[in-house]
mmCIF file of C-alpha atoms in Angstrom:
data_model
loop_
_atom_site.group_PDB
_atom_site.id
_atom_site.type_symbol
_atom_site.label_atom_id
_atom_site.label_comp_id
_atom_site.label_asym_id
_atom_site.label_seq_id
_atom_site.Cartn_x
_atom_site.Cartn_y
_atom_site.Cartn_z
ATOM 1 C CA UNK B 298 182.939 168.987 204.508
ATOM 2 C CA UNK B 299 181.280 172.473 204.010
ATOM 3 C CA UNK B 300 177.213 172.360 203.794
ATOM 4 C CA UNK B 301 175.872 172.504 199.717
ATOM 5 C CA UNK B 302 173.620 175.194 199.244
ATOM 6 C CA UNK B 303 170.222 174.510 197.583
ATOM 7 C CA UNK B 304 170.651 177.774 196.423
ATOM 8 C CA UNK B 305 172.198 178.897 193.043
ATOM 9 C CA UNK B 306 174.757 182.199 193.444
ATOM 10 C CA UNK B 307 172.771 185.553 192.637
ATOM 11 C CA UNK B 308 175.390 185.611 189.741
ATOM 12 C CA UNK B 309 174.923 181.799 188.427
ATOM 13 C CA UNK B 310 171.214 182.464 189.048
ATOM 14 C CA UNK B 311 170.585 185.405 186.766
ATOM 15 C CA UNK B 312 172.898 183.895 183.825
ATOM 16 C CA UNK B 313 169.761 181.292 183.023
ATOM 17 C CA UNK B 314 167.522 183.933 182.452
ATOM 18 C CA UNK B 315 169.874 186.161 180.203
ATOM 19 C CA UNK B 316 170.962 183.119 177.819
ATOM 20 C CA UNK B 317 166.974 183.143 177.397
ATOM 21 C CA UNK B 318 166.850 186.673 176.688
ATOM 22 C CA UNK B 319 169.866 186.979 174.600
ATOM 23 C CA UNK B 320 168.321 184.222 172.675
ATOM 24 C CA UNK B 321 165.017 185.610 172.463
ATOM 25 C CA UNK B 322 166.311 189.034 171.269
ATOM 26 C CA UNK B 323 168.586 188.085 168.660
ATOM 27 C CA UNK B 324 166.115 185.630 167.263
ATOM 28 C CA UNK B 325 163.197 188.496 166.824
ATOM 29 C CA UNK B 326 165.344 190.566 165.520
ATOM 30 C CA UNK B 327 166.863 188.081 163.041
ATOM 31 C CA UNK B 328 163.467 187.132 162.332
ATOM 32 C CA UNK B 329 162.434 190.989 161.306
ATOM 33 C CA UNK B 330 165.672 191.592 159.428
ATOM 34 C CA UNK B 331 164.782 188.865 156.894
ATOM 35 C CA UNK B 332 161.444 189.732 156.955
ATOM 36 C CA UNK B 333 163.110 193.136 155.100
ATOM 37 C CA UNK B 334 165.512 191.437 152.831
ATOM 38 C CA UNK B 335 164.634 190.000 149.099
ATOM 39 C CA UNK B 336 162.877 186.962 149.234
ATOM 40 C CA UNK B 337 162.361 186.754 145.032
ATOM 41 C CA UNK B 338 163.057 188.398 142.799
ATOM 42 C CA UNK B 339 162.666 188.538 138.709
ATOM 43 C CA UNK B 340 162.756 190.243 135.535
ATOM 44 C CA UNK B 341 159.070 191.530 134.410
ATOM 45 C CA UNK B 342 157.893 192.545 130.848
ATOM 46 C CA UNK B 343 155.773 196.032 131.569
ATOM 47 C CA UNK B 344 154.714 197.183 128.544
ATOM 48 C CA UNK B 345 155.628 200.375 127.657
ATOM 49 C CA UNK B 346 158.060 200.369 130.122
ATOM 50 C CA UNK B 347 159.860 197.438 129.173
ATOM 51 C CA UNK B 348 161.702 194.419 131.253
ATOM 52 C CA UNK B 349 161.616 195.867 135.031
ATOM 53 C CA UNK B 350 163.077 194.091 138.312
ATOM 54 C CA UNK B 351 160.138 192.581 140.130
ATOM 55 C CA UNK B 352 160.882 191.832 143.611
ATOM 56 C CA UNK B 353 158.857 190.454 146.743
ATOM 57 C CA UNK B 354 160.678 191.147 150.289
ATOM 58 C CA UNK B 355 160.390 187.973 153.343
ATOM 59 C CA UNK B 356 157.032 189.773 154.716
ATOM 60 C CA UNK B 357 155.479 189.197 151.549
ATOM 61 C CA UNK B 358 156.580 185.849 150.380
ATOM 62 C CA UNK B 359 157.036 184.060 154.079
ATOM 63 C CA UNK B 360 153.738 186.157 155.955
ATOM 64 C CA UNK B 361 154.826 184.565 159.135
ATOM 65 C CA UNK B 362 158.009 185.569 159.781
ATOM 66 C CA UNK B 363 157.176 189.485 161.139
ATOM 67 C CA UNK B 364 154.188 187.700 163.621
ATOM 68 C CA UNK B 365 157.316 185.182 164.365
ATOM 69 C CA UNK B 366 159.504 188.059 165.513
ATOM 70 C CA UNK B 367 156.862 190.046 167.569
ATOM 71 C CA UNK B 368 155.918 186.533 169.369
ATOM 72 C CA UNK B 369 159.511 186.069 170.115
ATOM 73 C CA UNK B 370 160.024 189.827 171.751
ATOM 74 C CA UNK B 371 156.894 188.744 173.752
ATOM 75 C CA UNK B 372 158.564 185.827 175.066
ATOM 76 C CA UNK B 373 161.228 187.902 176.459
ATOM 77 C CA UNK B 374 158.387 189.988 178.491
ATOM 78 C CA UNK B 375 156.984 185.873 179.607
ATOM 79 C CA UNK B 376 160.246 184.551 180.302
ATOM 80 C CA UNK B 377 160.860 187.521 182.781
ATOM 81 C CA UNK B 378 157.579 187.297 184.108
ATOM 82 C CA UNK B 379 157.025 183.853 184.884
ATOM 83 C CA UNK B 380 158.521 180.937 186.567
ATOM 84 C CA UNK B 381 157.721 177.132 186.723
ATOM 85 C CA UNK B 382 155.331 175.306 184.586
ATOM 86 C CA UNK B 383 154.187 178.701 182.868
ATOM 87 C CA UNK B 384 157.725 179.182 181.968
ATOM 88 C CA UNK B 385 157.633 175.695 180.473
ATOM 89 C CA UNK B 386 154.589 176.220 178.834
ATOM 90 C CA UNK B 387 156.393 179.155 177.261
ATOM 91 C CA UNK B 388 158.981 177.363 176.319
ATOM 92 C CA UNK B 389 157.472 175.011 174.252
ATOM 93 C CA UNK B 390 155.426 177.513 172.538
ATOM 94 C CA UNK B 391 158.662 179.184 171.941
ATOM 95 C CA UNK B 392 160.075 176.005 170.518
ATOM 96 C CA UNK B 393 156.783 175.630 168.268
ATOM 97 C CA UNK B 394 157.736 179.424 166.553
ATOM 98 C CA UNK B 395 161.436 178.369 166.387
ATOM 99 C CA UNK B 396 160.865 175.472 164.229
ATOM 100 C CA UNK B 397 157.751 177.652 162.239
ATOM 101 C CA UNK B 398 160.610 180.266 161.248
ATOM 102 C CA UNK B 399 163.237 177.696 160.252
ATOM 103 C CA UNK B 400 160.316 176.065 158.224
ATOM 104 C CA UNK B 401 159.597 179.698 156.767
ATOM 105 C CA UNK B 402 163.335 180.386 156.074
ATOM 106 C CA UNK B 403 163.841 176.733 154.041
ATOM 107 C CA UNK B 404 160.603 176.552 152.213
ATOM 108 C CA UNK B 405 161.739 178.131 148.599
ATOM 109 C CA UNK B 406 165.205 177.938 149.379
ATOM 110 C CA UNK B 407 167.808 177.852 146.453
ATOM 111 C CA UNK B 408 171.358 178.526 146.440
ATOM 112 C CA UNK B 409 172.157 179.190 142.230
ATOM 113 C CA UNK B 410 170.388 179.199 139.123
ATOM 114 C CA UNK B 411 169.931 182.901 139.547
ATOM 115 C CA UNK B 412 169.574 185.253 136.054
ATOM 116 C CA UNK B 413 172.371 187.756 135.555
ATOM 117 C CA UNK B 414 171.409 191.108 137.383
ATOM 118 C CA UNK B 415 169.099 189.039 140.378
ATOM 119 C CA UNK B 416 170.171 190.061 143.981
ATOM 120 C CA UNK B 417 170.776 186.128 144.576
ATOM 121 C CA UNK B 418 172.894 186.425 147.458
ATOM 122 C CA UNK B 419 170.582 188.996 149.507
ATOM 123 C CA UNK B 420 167.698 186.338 148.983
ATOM 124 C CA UNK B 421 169.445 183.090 149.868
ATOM 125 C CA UNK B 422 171.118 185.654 152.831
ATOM 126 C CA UNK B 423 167.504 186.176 153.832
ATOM 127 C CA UNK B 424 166.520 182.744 153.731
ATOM 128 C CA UNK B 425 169.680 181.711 155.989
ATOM 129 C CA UNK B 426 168.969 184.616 158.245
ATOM 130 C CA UNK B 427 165.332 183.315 158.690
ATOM 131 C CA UNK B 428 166.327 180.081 159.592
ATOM 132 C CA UNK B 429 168.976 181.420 162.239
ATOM 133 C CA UNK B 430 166.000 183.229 163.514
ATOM 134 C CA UNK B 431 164.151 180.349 164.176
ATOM 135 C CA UNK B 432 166.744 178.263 165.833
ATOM 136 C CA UNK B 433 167.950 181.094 168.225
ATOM 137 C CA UNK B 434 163.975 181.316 169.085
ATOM 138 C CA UNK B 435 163.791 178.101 169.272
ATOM 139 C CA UNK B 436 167.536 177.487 171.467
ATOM 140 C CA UNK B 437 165.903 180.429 173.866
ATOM 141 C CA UNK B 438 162.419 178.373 173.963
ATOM 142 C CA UNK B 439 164.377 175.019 175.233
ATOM 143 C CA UNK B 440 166.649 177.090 177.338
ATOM 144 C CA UNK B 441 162.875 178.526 179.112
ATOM 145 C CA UNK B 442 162.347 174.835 179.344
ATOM 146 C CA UNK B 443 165.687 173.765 181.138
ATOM 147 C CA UNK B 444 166.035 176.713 183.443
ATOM 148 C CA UNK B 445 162.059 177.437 184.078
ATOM 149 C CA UNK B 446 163.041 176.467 188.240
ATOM 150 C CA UNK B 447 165.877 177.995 188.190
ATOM 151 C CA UNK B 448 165.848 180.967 186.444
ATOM 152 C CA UNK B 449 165.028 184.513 188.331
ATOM 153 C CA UNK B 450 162.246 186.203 187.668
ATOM 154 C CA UNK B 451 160.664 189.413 187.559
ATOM 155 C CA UNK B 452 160.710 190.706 191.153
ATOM 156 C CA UNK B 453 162.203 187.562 192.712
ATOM 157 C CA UNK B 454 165.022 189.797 194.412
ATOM 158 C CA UNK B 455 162.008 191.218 196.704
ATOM 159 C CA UNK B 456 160.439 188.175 197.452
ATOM 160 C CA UNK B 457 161.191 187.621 201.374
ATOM 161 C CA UNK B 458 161.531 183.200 201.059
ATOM 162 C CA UNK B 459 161.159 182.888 204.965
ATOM 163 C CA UNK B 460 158.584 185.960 206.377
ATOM 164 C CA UNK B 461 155.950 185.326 208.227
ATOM 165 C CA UNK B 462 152.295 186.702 207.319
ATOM 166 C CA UNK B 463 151.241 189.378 209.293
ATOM 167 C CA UNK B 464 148.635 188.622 212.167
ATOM 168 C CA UNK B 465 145.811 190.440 212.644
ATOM 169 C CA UNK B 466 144.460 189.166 215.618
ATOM 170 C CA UNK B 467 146.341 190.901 219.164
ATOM 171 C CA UNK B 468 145.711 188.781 221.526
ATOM 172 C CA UNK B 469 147.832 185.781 219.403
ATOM 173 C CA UNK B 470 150.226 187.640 218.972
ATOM 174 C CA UNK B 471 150.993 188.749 222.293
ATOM 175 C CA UNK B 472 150.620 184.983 223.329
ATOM 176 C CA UNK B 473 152.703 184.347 220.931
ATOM 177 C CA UNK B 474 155.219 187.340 222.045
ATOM 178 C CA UNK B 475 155.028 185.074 225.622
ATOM 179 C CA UNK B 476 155.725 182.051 223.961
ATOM 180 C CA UNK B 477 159.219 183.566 222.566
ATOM 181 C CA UNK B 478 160.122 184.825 226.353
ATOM 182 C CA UNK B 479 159.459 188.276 225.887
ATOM 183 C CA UNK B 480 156.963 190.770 227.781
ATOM 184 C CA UNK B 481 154.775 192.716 225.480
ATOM 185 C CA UNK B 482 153.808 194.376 228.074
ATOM 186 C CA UNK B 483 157.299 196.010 228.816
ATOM 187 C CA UNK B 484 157.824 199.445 227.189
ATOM 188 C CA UNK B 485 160.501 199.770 224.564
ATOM 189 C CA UNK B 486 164.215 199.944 225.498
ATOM 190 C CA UNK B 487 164.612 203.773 224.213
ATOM 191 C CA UNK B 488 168.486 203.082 224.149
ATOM 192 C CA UNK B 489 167.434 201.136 220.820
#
């Protein structure tokens, strides 16, 4: 029976880390797109000018949803960055800002009852988008969670798991040179 590896394949290792980014990325930008789309909208009496179309876009009625997105992008730079418990710690803060945008997206939600002439299905399309903002945050928070050992990270690839710190005393290392069975003494082999 062939030995297990305790480590995962370059290819299985990296796939952890880019469900989290995926995740992250498409939930931020989800996030922002609503944050543009009608949130309300109504028919105003102005006056002179008579009955106008009053609206009010996610930013303004849901004020958390463009701080939200820009937390979410900055998860991307933490999940690449870190490993471990900070990655877990991440996570969960990343879970937190999943569930705040879902929250944002349902509060006020209403699928009919809209006047004649009311861009109802950009605002209950904003709401929906909102709240698949927030779970893909949140999916790429848990996923932090789940993988945070596993994972790569930024500038694991040069990270030698087995060398040996530099000595800076001589005389221990040319002990230890003796130790190994070899003659520091010797000159170098120039056929090498």
């Amino acid at each position: 029976m062939p030995p297990v590896s305790e480590q995962p394949a370059p290819a299985a290792a990296r796939r952890p880390l880019w469900t989290i980014l995926l995740a992250l990325l498409l939930g931020a930008l989800a996030l922002w797109g609503a944050s543009r789309m009608v949130w309300f909208a109504e028919f105003r009496d102005e006056g002179l000018r008579g009955t106008v179309l009053y609206t009010e876009n996610g930013e303004q009625r849901a004020t958390a949803l463009v701080p939200l997105a820009i937390l979410a992008l900055a998860g991307v730079a933490g999940a690449v960055a870190t490993g471990g418990w900070a990655r877990r710690v991440l996570g969960i803060v990343l879970v937190a800002a999943g569930a705040a945008g879902v929250w944002s997206g349902l509060d006020g939600i209403r699928f009919g009852g809209f006047a004649a002439g009311l861009p109802g299905t950009q605002i209950v399309l904003g709401h929906l988008l909102a709240v698949l903002g927030g779970i893909l945050v949140a999916l790429g928070g848990l996923a932090a969670i789940r993988w945070a050992g596993t994972a790569r990270r930024l500038g694991s690839r040069y990270a030698a798991p087995g060398a040996r710190p530099a000595r800076r005393d001589p005389d221990t290392e040319l002990w230890e040179a003796l130790s190994e069975g070899s003659d520091p003494t010797d000159p170098p082999d120039p056929r090498r």
